[in-house]
Short mmCIF file of C-alpha atoms and ligand atoms in Angstrom, two decimals:
data_model
loop_
_atom_site.label_atom_id
_atom_site.label_comp_id
_atom_site.label_asym_id
_atom_site.label_seq_id
_atom_site.Cartn_x
_atom_site.Cartn_y
_atom_site.Cartn_z
CA MET A 1 -0.11 -0.02 0.04
CA ASP A 2 2.70 2.32 0.75
CA ASN A 3 4.09 2.01 -2.88
CA GLU A 4 0.78 3.77 -3.89
CA PHE A 5 2.51 7.05 -2.91
CA ASP A 6 5.08 9.08 -4.84
CA THR A 7 7.98 9.24 -2.79
CA ARG A 8 10.56 10.82 -4.86
CA SER A 9 12.44 13.50 -3.07
CA ASP A 10 14.80 16.11 -3.03
CA LEU A 11 16.19 16.19 0.56
CA MET A 12 18.29 19.09 1.92
CA ILE A 13 19.69 18.57 5.32
CA PHE A 14 20.76 21.59 6.95
CA GLY A 15 23.29 20.80 9.59
CA ALA A 16 24.31 17.59 7.89
CA LEU A 17 27.35 17.04 9.55
CA GLY A 18 25.92 17.56 13.25
CA ASP A 19 24.94 14.85 15.78
CA LEU A 20 21.26 14.31 14.97
CA ALA A 21 22.24 13.81 10.94
CA ARG A 22 25.07 11.59 11.97
CA ARG A 23 23.28 9.54 14.79
CA LYS A 24 20.03 9.34 13.32
CA LEU A 25 18.98 10.86 9.70
CA PHE A 26 21.83 9.16 7.71
CA PRO A 27 21.50 5.82 9.49
CA ALA A 28 17.83 5.91 8.93
CA LEU A 29 18.17 6.75 5.09
CA TYR A 30 20.49 3.88 5.01
CA GLN A 31 17.97 1.44 6.50
CA LEU A 32 15.32 3.02 3.72
CA GLU A 33 17.96 2.51 1.23
CA ARG A 34 18.62 -1.22 2.50
CA SER A 35 14.94 -2.22 2.33
CA GLY A 36 14.35 -0.65 -1.20
CA LEU A 37 12.16 2.06 0.16
CA LEU A 38 14.37 5.20 -1.19
CA ALA A 39 12.84 6.06 -4.66
CA ARG A 40 15.47 5.57 -7.31
CA GLU A 41 15.35 9.28 -8.27
CA SER A 42 15.49 10.44 -4.65
CA ARG A 43 18.61 12.57 -3.92
CA VAL A 44 20.31 14.23 -0.82
CA LEU A 45 22.00 17.67 -0.57
CA ALA A 46 23.91 17.71 2.71
CA LEU A 47 24.51 21.23 4.21
CA ALA A 48 26.85 22.36 6.81
CA ARG A 49 29.39 24.75 7.89
CA LYS A 50 32.73 23.01 7.23
CA ASN A 51 34.65 23.67 4.16
CA ILE A 52 34.85 20.24 2.67
CA ASP A 53 33.93 18.92 -1.00
CA THR A 54 31.34 16.14 -1.97
CA GLU A 55 34.16 13.46 -2.10
CA GLU A 56 35.31 14.25 1.27
CA ALA A 57 31.67 14.41 2.77
CA ARG A 58 30.82 11.06 1.14
CA SER A 59 33.73 9.55 2.65
CA LEU A 60 32.93 10.88 6.05
CA LEU A 61 29.51 9.29 5.74
CA ALA A 62 30.61 6.29 4.57
CA THR A 63 33.06 5.58 7.47
CA HIS A 64 30.45 6.97 9.94
CA LEU A 65 28.07 4.50 8.69
CA GLN A 66 30.08 1.53 8.81
CA ASP A 67 31.03 2.41 12.29
CA ARG A 68 27.42 2.96 13.23
CA ILE A 69 25.49 0.00 11.50
CA ALA A 70 25.46 -3.36 13.01
CA ASP A 71 27.61 -5.83 11.11
CA ALA A 72 24.43 -7.85 10.46
CA GLU A 73 22.93 -5.14 8.79
CA LEU A 74 25.72 -3.60 6.73
CA ASP A 75 24.96 -4.13 2.92
CA SER A 76 28.07 -2.59 1.13
CA GLU A 77 25.92 -1.98 -2.02
CA ALA A 78 23.14 -0.34 -0.28
CA LEU A 79 25.66 1.80 1.44
CA ALA A 80 27.40 2.76 -1.71
CA ARG A 81 23.91 3.56 -3.54
CA LEU A 82 23.05 5.92 -0.33
CA VAL A 83 26.52 7.61 -0.58
CA GLY A 84 26.39 8.21 -4.10
CA ARG A 85 22.92 10.01 -3.91
CA VAL A 86 24.46 12.57 -1.55
CA GLU A 87 26.18 15.92 -2.53
CA TYR A 88 27.73 18.45 -0.23
CA GLN A 89 27.56 22.06 -0.31
CA ARG A 90 29.18 24.30 2.43
CA ILE A 91 26.69 26.95 3.87
CA ASP A 92 26.73 29.78 6.31
CA PHE A 93 23.06 29.53 7.42
CA SER A 94 22.62 33.00 7.73
CA GLU A 95 24.42 34.29 4.52
CA PRO A 96 21.62 34.94 1.97
CA SER A 97 24.09 34.47 -1.18
CA HIS A 98 24.93 30.89 0.00
CA TYR A 99 21.25 29.87 -0.74
CA GLU A 100 21.49 31.29 -4.44
CA GLY A 101 23.01 27.91 -5.76
CA LEU A 102 20.65 25.70 -4.21
CA ASN A 103 18.19 26.09 -7.20
CA GLY A 104 20.93 24.91 -9.44
CA TRP A 105 21.02 21.56 -7.38
CA ARG A 106 17.22 21.43 -7.88
CA ASP A 107 17.90 21.69 -11.41
CA GLY A 108 13.92 21.72 -12.45
CA SER A 109 13.85 18.36 -10.71
CA SER A 110 10.08 17.26 -10.24
CA ASN A 111 10.84 15.50 -7.07
CA ALA A 112 9.09 16.80 -3.85
CA LEU A 113 11.43 19.21 -2.18
CA ILE A 114 12.26 18.15 1.72
CA VAL A 115 14.05 20.57 3.83
CA TYR A 116 15.23 18.88 7.03
CA MET A 117 16.51 21.69 9.59
CA ALA A 118 18.74 19.37 11.73
CA THR A 119 20.02 22.55 13.48
CA PRO A 120 19.27 24.43 16.67
CA PRO A 121 15.79 26.04 16.52
CA SER A 122 17.15 29.50 16.53
CA LEU A 123 18.20 29.04 12.81
CA TYR A 124 14.98 27.76 11.44
CA GLY A 125 13.60 31.31 11.01
CA VAL A 126 16.86 32.45 9.06
CA ILE A 127 16.82 29.37 6.88
CA ALA A 128 13.23 29.40 6.24
CA ARG A 129 13.71 33.29 5.13
CA ASN A 130 16.65 32.79 3.02
CA LEU A 131 15.02 29.88 1.24
CA ARG A 132 11.96 31.88 0.39
CA ASP A 133 14.27 34.61 -0.73
CA SER A 134 16.31 32.66 -3.00
CA ALA A 135 13.11 31.28 -4.51
CA CYS A 136 14.09 27.87 -3.60
CA CYS A 137 10.97 26.84 -2.08
CA THR A 138 7.57 26.18 -3.73
CA ARG A 139 4.02 25.47 -2.37
CA LYS A 140 4.89 21.70 -2.39
CA THR A 141 7.91 22.08 -0.22
CA ARG A 142 7.84 20.12 3.05
CA VAL A 143 10.01 21.40 5.83
CA VAL A 144 10.94 19.13 8.94
CA VAL A 145 11.89 20.62 12.05
CA GLU A 146 12.79 19.10 15.36
CA LYS A 147 12.06 19.71 19.21
CA PRO A 148 12.38 21.76 21.05
CA ILE A 149 10.06 24.15 19.51
CA GLY A 150 10.99 26.83 21.88
CA HIS A 151 11.85 27.15 25.51
CA ASP A 152 8.37 28.05 26.52
CA LEU A 153 4.97 29.40 24.87
CA GLU A 154 6.14 32.53 23.92
CA THR A 155 9.60 31.39 22.32
CA SER A 156 7.53 28.57 20.67
CA ARG A 157 5.23 31.14 19.06
CA ILE A 158 7.93 33.14 17.67
CA ILE A 159 9.36 30.04 15.94
CA ASN A 160 6.08 29.01 14.84
CA ASP A 161 5.56 32.45 13.16
CA GLN A 162 8.80 32.50 11.54
CA LEU A 163 7.90 29.21 10.02
CA ALA A 164 4.39 30.47 9.08
CA ASP A 165 5.79 33.49 7.33
CA VAL A 166 7.18 31.26 4.81
CA TYR A 167 5.25 27.83 4.98
CA ARG A 168 1.61 26.68 5.43
CA GLU A 169 0.94 24.41 8.27
CA ASP A 170 0.32 21.53 6.10
CA GLN A 171 3.91 21.94 4.94
CA ILE A 172 5.37 21.85 8.52
CA PHE A 173 6.38 18.45 9.65
CA ARG A 174 7.30 18.96 13.67
CA ILE A 175 8.98 15.85 14.71
CA ASP A 176 8.48 14.16 18.15
CA HIS A 177 10.42 11.10 17.56
CA TYR A 178 8.41 9.12 20.06
CA LEU A 179 5.51 9.25 17.54
CA GLY A 180 7.77 7.33 14.99
CA LYS A 181 8.25 4.21 17.39
CA GLU A 182 6.57 1.31 16.22
CA THR A 183 5.11 0.42 19.58
CA VAL A 184 3.75 4.13 20.17
CA GLN A 185 1.87 3.76 16.74
CA ASN A 186 0.55 0.47 18.02
CA LEU A 187 -1.34 2.34 20.78
CA ILE A 188 -3.55 3.55 18.19
CA ALA A 189 -4.08 0.02 16.63
CA LEU A 190 -4.21 -1.25 20.32
CA ARG A 191 -7.25 1.35 21.55
CA PHE A 192 -8.99 1.69 18.28
CA ALA A 193 -8.94 -1.80 16.48
CA ASN A 194 -9.94 -3.61 19.58
CA ASN A 195 -13.40 -3.02 20.56
CA PHE A 196 -12.67 -5.11 24.20
CA PHE A 197 -10.33 -2.43 25.13
CA ALA A 198 -12.60 0.49 23.67
CA SER A 199 -15.26 -0.41 26.03
CA GLN A 200 -13.14 -0.62 28.99
CA TRP A 201 -11.08 2.46 28.35
CA ASP A 202 -12.54 5.15 30.96
CA GLN A 203 -13.00 6.17 34.65
CA ASN A 204 -15.72 3.35 35.12
CA HIS A 205 -13.10 0.72 34.36
CA ILE A 206 -9.66 2.11 35.07
CA SER A 207 -8.50 3.21 38.32
CA HIS A 208 -5.12 4.77 37.34
CA VAL A 209 -2.56 4.99 34.64
CA GLU A 210 1.26 4.69 34.88
CA ILE A 211 3.58 6.04 32.24
CA THR A 212 7.37 5.68 32.72
CA VAL A 213 10.41 6.74 30.47
CA ALA A 214 13.45 6.04 32.16
CA GLU A 215 17.16 6.27 30.99
CA SER A 216 20.11 4.86 32.51
CA VAL A 217 22.28 7.53 30.61
CA GLY A 218 23.11 10.98 32.15
CA ILE A 219 23.11 13.86 29.79
CA GLU A 220 25.91 12.63 27.74
CA GLY A 221 28.01 15.80 27.27
CA ARG A 222 25.01 17.85 26.35
CA TRP A 223 25.05 20.03 29.38
CA GLY A 224 24.95 23.32 27.44
CA TYR A 225 21.46 22.33 25.97
CA PHE A 226 20.00 20.04 28.86
CA ASP A 227 20.71 22.48 31.81
CA LYS A 228 18.54 25.12 30.04
CA ALA A 229 15.85 22.43 29.33
CA GLY A 230 15.84 20.04 32.39
CA GLN A 231 13.71 17.13 32.06
CA ILE A 232 10.59 18.89 32.00
CA ARG A 233 11.05 20.74 28.72
CA ASP A 234 13.22 17.79 27.25
CA MET A 235 10.89 14.80 27.83
CA ILE A 236 7.63 15.90 29.41
CA GLN A 237 6.51 18.83 27.21
CA ASN A 238 6.69 16.65 24.21
CA HIS A 239 7.43 12.76 24.53
CA LEU A 240 5.32 12.16 27.65
CA LEU A 241 2.56 14.24 27.09
CA GLN A 242 2.15 12.81 23.38
CA LEU A 243 1.95 9.37 25.10
CA LEU A 244 -0.55 10.62 27.57
CA CYS A 245 -2.39 12.15 24.80
CA LEU A 246 -2.65 8.71 22.72
CA ILE A 247 -3.61 6.95 25.81
CA ALA A 248 -6.20 9.35 26.93
CA MET A 249 -7.76 10.75 23.57
CA ASP A 250 -11.01 9.89 22.26
CA PRO A 251 -11.70 7.79 19.09
CA PRO A 252 -10.84 9.77 15.95
CA ALA A 253 -13.29 9.80 13.24
CA ASP A 254 -10.48 8.42 10.74
CA LEU A 255 -6.83 7.96 10.68
CA SER A 256 -6.03 11.51 9.18
CA ALA A 257 -3.59 13.64 10.60
CA ASP A 258 -6.04 16.27 11.56
CA SER A 259 -8.65 14.00 12.94
CA ILE A 260 -5.91 12.49 15.37
CA ARG A 261 -4.29 15.79 16.22
CA ASP A 262 -7.87 17.27 16.84
CA GLU A 263 -8.18 14.65 19.72
CA LYS A 264 -4.90 15.06 21.27
CA VAL A 265 -5.74 18.82 21.37
CA LYS A 266 -8.78 18.16 23.32
CA VAL A 267 -6.65 16.03 26.06
CA LEU A 268 -4.14 18.83 26.36
CA LYS A 269 -6.84 21.35 26.86
CA ALA A 270 -8.48 19.30 29.47
CA LEU A 271 -5.08 19.05 31.64
CA LYS A 272 -5.72 20.22 35.20
CA PRO A 273 -3.20 22.97 36.03
CA ILE A 274 -0.81 21.98 38.62
CA THR A 275 -1.16 25.02 41.01
CA PRO A 276 0.83 25.76 44.04
CA ASP A 277 -1.58 24.04 46.45
CA LEU A 278 -1.27 20.77 44.35
CA MET A 279 2.65 20.96 44.47
CA GLU A 280 3.01 18.68 47.48
CA THR A 281 1.02 15.96 45.97
CA HIS A 282 1.21 16.15 42.38
CA LEU A 283 5.07 16.91 41.53
CA VAL A 284 8.26 15.53 42.39
CA ARG A 285 11.57 17.13 40.90
CA GLY A 286 14.97 15.32 41.36
CA GLN A 287 18.49 15.59 40.08
CA TYR A 288 20.90 12.99 40.30
CA ALA A 289 23.78 12.60 42.51
CA ALA A 290 26.75 10.01 42.07
CA GLY A 291 26.12 6.71 42.30
CA SER A 292 26.14 3.63 39.88
CA SER A 293 24.89 2.89 36.49
CA LEU A 294 25.09 -0.57 34.85
CA GLY A 295 27.65 -1.61 37.32
CA GLN A 296 29.78 1.74 36.57
CA SER A 297 30.32 4.25 39.06
CA VAL A 298 28.94 7.67 37.62
CA PRO A 299 29.35 11.10 38.61
CA GLY A 300 26.47 13.41 39.75
CA TYR A 301 24.84 15.97 37.50
CA LEU A 302 26.64 18.87 39.22
CA ASP A 303 29.81 17.08 38.75
CA GLU A 304 29.32 16.46 34.81
CA GLU A 305 31.84 18.28 32.51
CA GLY A 306 31.07 21.79 32.17
CA ALA A 307 28.60 21.94 35.03
CA ASP A 308 27.57 24.81 37.01
CA ARG A 309 27.62 23.56 40.55
CA ASN A 310 24.59 25.74 41.78
CA SER A 311 22.31 24.31 38.87
CA THR A 312 18.75 23.60 40.06
CA THR A 313 17.88 21.90 36.82
CA GLU A 314 15.85 18.68 37.25
CA THR A 315 16.90 15.26 35.67
CA PHE A 316 14.05 13.55 37.21
CA VAL A 317 10.25 14.61 37.00
CA ALA A 318 7.17 12.63 38.44
CA LEU A 319 3.81 13.88 38.18
CA LYS A 320 0.23 13.19 39.12
CA VAL A 321 -1.93 14.34 35.98
CA GLU A 322 -5.52 14.81 36.08
CA ILE A 323 -7.63 15.25 32.98
CA GLU A 324 -10.85 17.32 33.46
CA ASN A 325 -13.49 15.51 31.42
CA TRP A 326 -16.19 12.91 31.49
CA ARG A 327 -13.96 10.08 30.26
CA TRP A 328 -10.93 10.54 32.90
CA ALA A 329 -12.50 12.38 35.89
CA GLY A 330 -11.06 10.79 39.01
CA VAL A 331 -8.29 8.62 37.28
CA PRO A 332 -4.83 9.82 37.75
CA PHE A 333 -2.21 9.39 35.48
CA TYR A 334 1.26 9.17 37.38
CA ILE A 335 3.87 9.91 34.95
CA ARG A 336 7.72 9.77 35.54
CA THR A 337 10.98 10.31 33.62
CA GLY A 338 14.47 10.86 34.56
CA LYS A 339 18.04 10.41 33.65
CA ARG A 340 20.20 7.82 35.49
CA LEU A 341 17.54 5.66 36.33
CA PRO A 342 18.33 1.70 36.86
CA GLU A 343 17.45 1.04 33.28
CA LYS A 344 16.24 2.26 30.08
CA LEU A 345 12.79 1.32 29.83
CA SER A 346 9.53 2.97 28.37
CA GLN A 347 6.17 1.42 29.54
CA ILE A 348 2.73 2.22 30.17
CA ILE A 349 0.54 0.51 32.72
CA ILE A 350 -3.13 0.55 32.79
CA HIS A 351 -4.55 -0.43 35.96
CA PHE A 352 -7.94 -1.72 35.58
CA LYS A 353 -10.77 -1.54 38.78
CA PRO A 354 -11.45 -4.59 40.42
CA ALA A 355 -14.73 -6.33 39.76
CA PRO A 356 -17.59 -4.75 41.51
CA HIS A 357 -18.31 -7.47 44.14
CA TYR A 358 -15.60 -9.67 45.34
CA ILE A 359 -16.13 -13.39 46.19
CA PHE A 360 -12.92 -15.03 46.47
CA ASP A 361 -10.37 -15.53 49.51
CA PRO A 362 -10.32 -12.04 51.26
CA ASP A 363 -6.44 -12.47 51.61
CA GLN A 364 -5.86 -12.25 47.74
CA LYS A 365 -8.29 -9.32 47.28
CA HIS A 366 -5.00 -7.11 46.77
CA LEU A 367 -4.78 -9.31 43.44
CA ALA A 368 -8.16 -8.50 42.11
CA ASN A 369 -7.40 -6.09 39.41
CA ASN A 370 -6.27 -6.57 35.95
CA LYS A 371 -3.32 -4.56 34.31
CA LEU A 372 -2.19 -4.09 30.78
CA ILE A 373 1.30 -3.48 30.51
CA ILE A 374 2.75 -1.92 27.15
CA ARG A 375 6.17 -2.21 26.68
CA LEU A 376 7.35 0.60 24.30
CA GLN A 377 10.90 -0.12 24.62
CA PRO A 378 13.01 -2.29 25.25
CA ASP A 379 11.44 -5.93 24.52
CA GLU A 380 8.32 -4.34 22.66
CA GLY A 381 5.10 -6.11 23.38
CA MET A 382 2.32 -6.19 25.93
CA THR A 383 1.21 -8.29 28.56
CA LEU A 384 -2.37 -8.45 29.80
CA GLN A 385 -2.29 -9.72 33.54
CA ILE A 386 -5.46 -11.73 34.08
CA LEU A 387 -6.67 -13.94 37.21
CA THR A 388 -7.32 -17.36 36.86
CA LYS A 389 -7.80 -20.27 39.50
CA ASP A 390 -4.72 -21.91 40.52
CA GLN A 391 -4.24 -25.42 39.15
CA GLY A 392 -4.55 -28.56 41.48
CA LEU A 393 -7.33 -30.37 43.53
CA ASP A 394 -5.79 -28.68 46.93
CA LYS A 395 -5.88 -25.29 45.53
CA GLY A 396 -9.81 -24.73 45.93
CA MET A 397 -10.64 -21.25 44.39
CA ARG A 398 -7.13 -19.74 45.21
CA LEU A 399 -6.37 -17.27 42.38
CA ARG A 400 -3.44 -16.71 40.48
CA ARG A 401 -2.13 -13.82 38.35
CA GLY A 402 -0.98 -14.73 35.07
CA PRO A 403 0.00 -13.13 31.82
CA LEU A 404 -1.53 -13.07 28.36
CA GLU A 405 1.71 -12.37 26.57
CA LEU A 406 2.57 -10.67 23.14
CA THR A 407 5.84 -9.94 22.61
CA PHE A 408 6.39 -8.42 18.94
CA SER A 409 9.81 -10.00 18.00
CA GLU A 410 8.31 -13.41 18.59
CA ALA A 411 4.67 -12.91 17.48
CA PHE A 412 5.65 -11.40 14.24
CA GLY A 413 9.08 -12.76 13.85
CA ALA A 414 10.52 -9.49 12.85
CA ASP A 415 14.42 -9.43 12.99
CA ARG A 416 14.61 -5.79 13.91
CA THR A 417 12.36 -2.74 14.81
CA PRO A 418 12.81 0.14 12.69
CA ASP A 419 13.90 3.29 14.23
CA ALA A 420 11.52 6.01 14.76
CA TYR A 421 13.61 8.22 12.13
CA GLU A 422 13.04 5.68 9.50
CA ARG A 423 9.41 5.85 9.85
CA LEU A 424 9.22 9.51 10.29
CA LEU A 425 11.32 10.25 7.22
CA TRP A 426 9.21 7.86 5.30
CA GLU A 427 5.99 9.48 6.32
CA VAL A 428 7.55 12.77 5.13
CA MET A 429 8.46 11.32 1.80
CA LYS A 430 4.93 10.39 1.62
CA GLY A 431 3.69 13.75 2.44
CA SER A 432 1.51 12.37 5.45
CA GLN A 433 1.52 14.36 8.71
CA TYR A 434 -0.29 12.04 10.93
CA LEU A 435 2.86 11.38 12.99
CA PHE A 436 3.76 15.04 13.40
CA VAL A 437 3.00 17.77 15.72
CA ARG A 438 0.52 20.47 14.96
CA ARG A 439 1.36 23.88 16.10
CA ASP A 440 -1.62 24.15 18.51
CA GLU A 441 -0.53 20.70 20.23
CA VAL A 442 2.84 22.23 20.58
CA GLU A 443 1.34 25.46 22.09
CA HIS A 444 -1.20 23.72 24.34
CA ALA A 445 1.50 21.88 25.75
CA TRP A 446 3.71 24.71 26.67
CA ARG A 447 0.71 26.54 28.35
CA TRP A 448 0.57 23.45 30.76
CA VAL A 449 4.21 23.20 31.28
CA ASP A 450 4.81 26.86 31.44
CA ARG A 451 2.12 26.84 34.35
CA LEU A 452 3.94 24.18 35.93
CA ILE A 453 7.43 25.75 35.89
CA THR A 454 6.07 28.87 37.24
CA THR A 455 4.56 27.26 40.08
CA TRP A 456 7.83 25.48 41.17
CA SER A 457 10.14 28.44 40.55
CA ASP A 458 8.05 30.47 42.88
CA HIS A 459 7.52 27.84 45.74
CA ASP A 460 10.26 25.51 45.72
CA PRO A 461 12.94 25.77 43.00
CA TYR A 462 15.45 22.91 44.46
CA PRO A 463 15.07 19.46 42.98
CA LYS A 464 15.50 16.47 45.32
CA ARG A 465 18.72 14.61 45.11
CA TYR A 466 18.72 10.97 43.92
CA ALA A 467 21.44 8.47 43.59
CA SER A 468 22.21 7.34 39.96
CA GLY A 469 21.01 4.02 39.52
CA THR A 470 17.70 4.40 41.62
CA TRP A 471 14.25 4.99 40.62
CA GLY A 472 14.39 8.78 41.43
CA PRO A 473 13.71 10.83 44.89
CA VAL A 474 11.83 8.90 47.49
CA ALA A 475 9.36 11.39 47.24
CA SER A 476 8.16 10.18 44.10
CA ILE A 477 7.57 6.92 45.72
CA ALA A 478 5.67 8.81 48.55
CA MET A 479 3.50 10.96 45.87
CA ILE A 480 2.06 7.34 44.61
CA THR A 481 1.89 5.76 47.94
CA ARG A 482 -0.20 8.52 49.51
CA ASP A 483 -2.86 7.42 47.07
CA GLY A 484 -2.53 3.82 48.18
CA ARG A 485 -0.66 2.51 45.02
CA SER A 486 2.72 1.79 43.97
CA TRP A 487 4.94 2.19 40.86
CA TYR A 488 5.00 -1.02 39.03
CA GLU A 489 8.48 -2.26 39.94
CA ASP A 490 7.64 -1.91 43.67
CA ALA A 491 4.39 -3.74 43.43
C1 LIG B 501 15.29 13.03 23.26
C2 LIG B 501 15.76 13.97 24.32
O1 LIG B 501 14.42 13.96 22.76
O2 LIG B 501 14.94 11.82 23.71
C3 LIG B 501 17.04 13.05 25.11
O3 LIG B 501 16.27 15.08 24.12
C4 LIG B 501 16.49 11.61 25.38
O4 LIG B 501 17.30 13.80 26.19
C5 LIG B 501 16.19 10.89 24.12
O5 LIG B 501 17.72 10.99 25.80
C6 LIG B 501 15.29 9.72 24.48
O6 LIG B 501 15.01 9.11 23.35
P1 LIG B 501 14.81 7.47 23.03
O7 LIG B 501 14.24 7.11 21.67
O8 LIG B 501 16.36 6.99 23.23
O9 LIG B 501 13.76 6.84 24.36
#
C-alpha cells in the first residue's frame, strides 16, 4: 500500500554533519535504502558549515555509517548507493548569497523538496527566510523541524510564526520522535481496533495509569542544552505528553492527521493545572547525584563536564496528572521520567478497577485488578495480567495472576524494529502528517508546562537529590503511595 505514494524526494539536510544527522538521519536513510524504500530518483543535499567537498563528505559519511551500523545489517551495495546520492555544499546559514546555488542543485527536478532543519531551532527562521528569498521553496516544499520548538509558549510562538511566514501549516512537519516508534503507533491500533479495550477505556473501568520513560544514561555531554531545558522541557513537554494524549484521547473519526491531532488537542486542553496548592501531592523534581549505572560508578549531575555547581535543573520529574473531562474524571495518570535511572525502559501500565463484588479469598483481594502493561522499549510488546484459578485439587478457588503475553519480536518474527526516524522520514516522503505535531499541540503543551514551571520556580526551585542508578527521589514513591498505590516495579 505504501507503494501507492509518490515518494521521490530531493532532501536538503541543513546541519548535515551535526549530531542528529549523523546519529539518526543518515542511519535511517541507509535503512530505507537497504529495504528498497528510497525511490531511485531521490537525492540528498548535505549542507553544513565545514569547508569540505562532496568527495570528502561522502567518505566521512561512509566511514561513519560503517562504524554505526551493526555488522549483520551492513550491506555494502546499499551503503554505496546511499552515499552516491549525496552531494555536499558548504553553507553559512545566515548568509543569503549562500542559498543562491540551491536552485541549481534542484535543476528543475520534479521530486518533492524536503527541507530538514537538523540545526538549533534558533536557525529555523533564518533558514526559512533565506530559502524563500532565494526562491528555492515551492508550495509543495515540506519542511521538517525538531524539538525543542521554543523554551516556553512565547518563544515557541516566535519560532512557529517564523515558519508560518514562509510555509503553510500543512507543509510543516514537527518531529516528536516518540510518535515514530512502532510501539507508540501501536497504541492507536490497540485502542481503536479492539472493541474489547475500547469499551473498558474510561473512569468506570480504569483506576489509574502509569507512564514511565526511564533512561540509564546521564546527559551525555549535552550540559549546554540540557541545563537550560531540564527534564520537563526535554521529555515531558513533548514525549510524555504525547504518550498521555494517545492513551487518553477519544476515538478519532478516521486516521487522518487532523482527526488524530484534534483529539490530542482536546486532551491537552483538559489537563488540570498543577497549582501551588497541588505541588506537595502532584509534583516531584529530582537531580541525580553520584552513584552507579549499569555496574559503573558515575558522577552526579553537578559534577558532569562543564557543570555549574549551583544548577537547580531537574533530571527527574514525577507528576500526578489529572484530565478534567467525562472519560477521565478521578483517574490519575502518574507519569515519571528521568536520567540515570536503573535501566532504559519506556512503559505504560493501565490499572483496571476490580470487579464490583469480590467473592474470593479475602487474603487475595489485593490481586483483584487486571493490568495491561504496554512495553514501548525495550522488549516491545504487551502483557495483560488476568486472574485465573490456581491449578490443582488442593488449591480450591485460590486465585493466580498470570500473563496473556504478546512479544512483538516473537509473534511477528521481525528481525529488527525500525528506528523512529526511518518511519518519520518515510512519512515525510509520503507527505503524510499524522505522526507529526501540529502547532496548536505544541502551544497547548507549553501553556500547561509553563504554568507548572512558574509554580515550582516561585515555591520550591530546589530539586531533590537521588543516587544515580535508583528510581528517583523517595518523594516520588511517597507521591503514589499516598494514594494507596505503588509504581509497578515496587508492587
Ligand atoms: C530526546 C531527548 O528527545 O529523547 C533526550 O532530548 C533523550 O534527552 C531521548 O535521551 C530519548 O529518546 P529514546 O528514543 O532513546 O527513548
